[in-house]
Amino acid sequence: MSTTTLRLVLGDQLSFENPVLVNAEPQRDWVLLAEVAEEATYVPHNRHKIALIFSAMRHFADALRERGFKVIYRSFDEGVSSLRHAAEDALKTSKASALLVTAPGEYRLRTQIQAWESELGVPVYLQEDARFLASLDYFESWASGRKQLRMEYFYREMRRHYKLLLDEDGEPEGGKWNYDADNRKGWRAQTEVPERPAVAADTITREVIELVEREFPGNPGDLNEFRLAVTSSDAQSQFDWFCKHALTDFGSYQDALAEESPWMFHGLISMYLNIGLLEPLPVCRQVEIAWREGHCSLAAAEGFIRQVLGWREYVRGIYWHAMPDYALRNTFEARRALPAWFWTGDTDMRCLSRALRQSLDLGYAHHIQRLMVIGNFALLAGLDVEQVCEWYLAVYVDAFEWVELPNTLGMALHGDNGLMASKPYAASGKYIQRQGNHCSACRYDPKQTTGENACPYNSLYWHFIDRHQDYLTKNARMGLIIGGWKKRDAADREAIVAWGDRILATVLD
Ligand code: FAD
């Protein structure tokens, strides 16, 4: 392109691998970054997320300037209402004759940008986001003609394609594709959780934190706890720390729940991957090297690579495959209002309270907290799917709809009629007890199903099984559970369902 162009870099595209920057000419082209009200307020985002993105954008703008780019930066204080307005102003300033944007990750924004060409009166070129490992065309061709879109088969193809953890014959290292069975240990404080280093806030981050405290007083997020990296080099150092100190135990305790630590041995990298500070392939290769050099087990490396190469790419594929009607699906017609305590964490259920509080305060919960503590509760209680999805989109620092929606609506709430998960992730308090040590600090007893001390997850679990038994009976993987429930004494079943009703009427208030 020989004429001057304006290149819009969105707040979650902060990478020099961003296609709109790859062919840009610093002397000729302009780059626009804008902190705008519409993007910062479409849900009450966690303040950690806003601070992360604004600070990372400001640092990235500096990195662009250092490489000689002409940068137009609109800060939140300037009161620019939308990206379209920012683009309109910047086209005037730069006198650019075309606008280039890398396709946004969210359907909402992509639809808006598709209308810009006629609204702005210049050609708008939408580039595919090349920072993912499976292009949308690749996913579609994988999906087409398949009855079921199971992640495991997608993941195997991706392993072959990227030659990750393969032996010399191109077969999976160790003879198996998946070591999940080795990665399910419960937590009884068997080992020390290493102290995780925080990244010290520099002047830019401190200014952004002040701005976010001032402008978003009612949003969740305790900014005294802000500890995130805001540049790619600091994000890489955080990941290096993980590979050195936590990866060894990542596999074993991937499904564990701990009183002691919000992040245990997890990577804490989703927020960096999702905004462009880390790239997925180098992350996977680094973990493979760590295994080849003997720093972790094959189960740990495979477990980690499956999350990034498999799940992350797969959920993005599902999102674009099934949108826009995906967002409206609701298999169980779950419509119970989200309890107000989802915004405070104020509940006696210890596991749930801990998971909610850290989600609100830090913007982070690990996968099993999101899926089997919070999501499981929402599924069992029949909480409104749309409200639950909006809550997840608001509270997590790594939440963008392309990844949040399939995980919440599909995986956690089974709202997509099993497109993503072969059976609902429904579990009683016994699962939570087995996986962690919250129950010993809880006022409820996971061994009891009815009565004042009974763990609410237990009666709600059976309440869920009972009220959806017609649907669940059709699922071969639920057969044993449904059969067992139906064989139980009728009076027992009635008492459990009645207790479940009581929980729904009281605990959810
Ligand atoms: P680790 O446990 O260290 O895993 C490594 C990486 O694998 C993650 O950083 C992430 O990039 C990737 N990954 C793992 N599981 C998934 C998954 N199911 N989908 C996509 N990527 C995955 N992840 C988000 O990035 N944003 C979200 O908004 C989000 N919402 C979720 C909502 C629900 C209900 C559930 C069940 C999961 C959600 N996840 C989401 C996926 C996952 O829980 C987070 O990616 C993970 O907890 C982030 O922490 P971590 O970096 O320490 O991950």
Coordinates of N, CA, C and O in Angstrom, one line a residue, residues 34-37 40-41 46-55 57-58 73-80 202-219 223:
A34 N -6.5 3.9 21.3 CA -7.5 4.8 22.0 C -8.1 4.1 23.1 O -8.7 3.0 23.0
E35 N -8.1 4.8 24.3 CA -8.8 4.3 25.5 C -10.2 5.0 25.4 O -10.3 6.2 25.7
V36 N -11.2 4.2 25.0 CA -12.5 4.9 24.8 C -13.6 4.3 25.8 O -13.5 3.2 26.2
A37 N -14.6 5.2 26.0 CA -15.6 4.9 27.0 C -16.4 3.6 26.7 O -16.6 2.8 27.5
A40 N -14.6 0.5 27.5 CA -14.3 0.4 29.0 C -15.5 0.2 29.8 O -15.4 -0.1 31.0
T41 N -16.7 0.3 29.2 CA -17.9 0.3 30.1 C -19.0 -0.7 29.6 O -20.1 -0.7 30.2
N46 N -13.6 -5.6 35.6 CA -12.7 -5.5 36.8 C -11.7 -4.4 36.6 O -11.1 -4.2 35.5
R47 N -11.4 -3.7 37.7 CA -10.5 -2.6 37.6 C -9.0 -3.0 37.2 O -8.3 -2.3 36.6
H48 N -8.7 -4.3 37.6 CA -7.4 -4.8 37.2 C -7.3 -4.9 35.7 O -6.3 -4.7 35.1
K49 N -8.4 -5.3 35.1 CA -8.4 -5.5 33.6 C -8.2 -4.1 32.9 O -7.4 -4.0 32.0
I50 N -9.0 -3.1 33.4 CA -8.8 -1.8 32.8 C -7.4 -1.3 33.0 O -6.8 -0.8 32.0
A51 N -6.9 -1.4 34.2 CA -5.6 -0.9 34.5 C -4.5 -1.7 33.6 O -3.6 -1.1 33.0
L52 N -4.7 -3.0 33.5 CA -3.8 -3.8 32.7 C -3.8 -3.3 31.3 O -2.7 -3.0 30.7
I53 N -5.0 -3.2 30.7 CA -5.0 -2.8 29.3 C -4.6 -1.4 29.0 O -3.8 -1.2 28.1
F54 N -5.0 -0.5 29.8 CA -4.6 0.9 29.6 C -3.1 1.1 29.8 O -2.4 1.7 29.0
S55 N -2.5 0.5 30.8 CA -1.1 0.6 31.0 C -0.3 -0.1 29.9 O 0.7 0.4 29.4
M57 N -1.3 -0.6 26.9 CA -1.5 0.2 25.7 C -0.5 1.4 25.7 O 0.2 1.7 24.7
R58 N -0.4 2.0 26.9 CA 0.5 3.2 26.9 C 2.0 2.7 26.7 O 2.8 3.4 26.1
Y73 N -2.3 8.8 20.2 CA -2.8 8.1 21.4 C -3.9 8.9 22.1 O -3.7 10.1 22.4
R74 N -5.1 8.4 22.2 CA -6.2 9.1 22.9 C -6.4 8.5 24.3 O -6.7 7.3 24.4
S75 N -6.1 9.3 25.3 CA -6.2 8.7 26.7 C -7.7 8.9 27.2 O -8.4 9.7 26.7
F76 N -8.0 8.1 28.2 CA -9.4 8.1 28.7 C -9.9 9.4 29.1 O -11.0 9.8 28.9
D77 N -9.0 10.2 29.7 CA -9.3 11.6 30.2 C -9.9 12.5 29.1 O -10.6 13.4 29.4
E78 N -9.5 12.2 27.8 CA -10.0 13.1 26.7 C -11.4 12.9 26.4 O -12.0 13.6 25.7
G79 N -12.0 11.8 27.0 CA -13.5 11.6 26.8 C -13.9 11.2 25.5 O -15.0 11.5 25.0
V80 N -13.1 10.4 24.7 CA -13.5 9.9 23.4 C -14.5 8.8 23.7 O -14.3 7.9 24.4
D202 N 5.4 0.8 37.6 CA 6.2 2.0 37.2 C 5.3 3.2 37.2 O 4.1 3.2 37.5
T203 N 5.9 4.4 36.7 CA 5.1 5.6 36.7 C 3.9 5.5 35.9 O 2.8 6.0 36.3
I204 N 4.0 4.9 34.7 CA 2.8 4.8 33.8 C 1.7 4.0 34.5 O 0.6 4.4 34.6
T205 N 2.1 2.9 35.1 CA 1.1 2.1 35.7 C 0.5 2.8 36.9 O -0.8 2.7 37.1
R206 N 1.3 3.5 37.7 CA 0.7 4.2 38.8 C -0.3 5.3 38.4 O -1.3 5.4 39.0
E207 N 0.1 6.0 37.3 CA -0.9 7.0 36.8 C -2.2 6.3 36.3 O -3.3 6.9 36.6
V208 N -2.0 5.2 35.7 CA -3.2 4.5 35.2 C -4.1 4.0 36.4 O -5.3 4.2 36.4
I209 N -3.4 3.5 37.4 CA -4.2 3.0 38.6 C -5.0 4.2 39.2 O -6.1 4.1 39.5
E210 N -4.3 5.4 39.3 CA -5.0 6.5 39.8 C -6.3 6.9 39.0 O -7.4 7.1 39.5
L211 N -6.1 6.8 37.7 CA -7.2 7.1 36.7 C -8.3 6.1 36.9 O -9.5 6.5 37.0
V212 N -8.0 4.9 37.0 CA -9.0 3.8 37.1 C -9.7 4.0 38.4 O -11.0 3.8 38.5
E213 N -9.0 4.3 39.5 CA -9.7 4.4 40.8 C -10.6 5.6 40.7 O -11.7 5.5 41.3
R214 N -10.2 6.6 40.1 CA -11.1 7.8 40.0 C -12.3 7.6 39.1 O -13.4 8.0 39.4
E215 N -12.1 7.0 37.9 CA -13.1 6.9 36.9 C -14.1 5.7 37.1 O -15.1 5.7 36.5
F216 N -13.6 4.7 37.8 CA -14.4 3.4 37.9 C -14.6 3.0 39.3 O -14.2 1.9 39.7
P217 N -15.1 4.0 40.1 CA -15.2 3.7 41.6 C -16.0 2.5 42.0 O -15.8 1.8 43.0
G218 N -17.1 2.2 41.2 CA -18.0 1.1 41.5 C -17.6 -0.2 41.0 O -18.3 -1.2 41.3
N219 N -16.6 -0.3 40.2 CA -16.3 -1.6 39.5 C -15.5 -2.5 40.5 O -14.9 -2.0 41.5
L223 N -7.3 -2.5 43.6 CA -6.0 -2.1 42.9 C -4.8 -2.1 43.8 O -3.7 -2.0 43.3

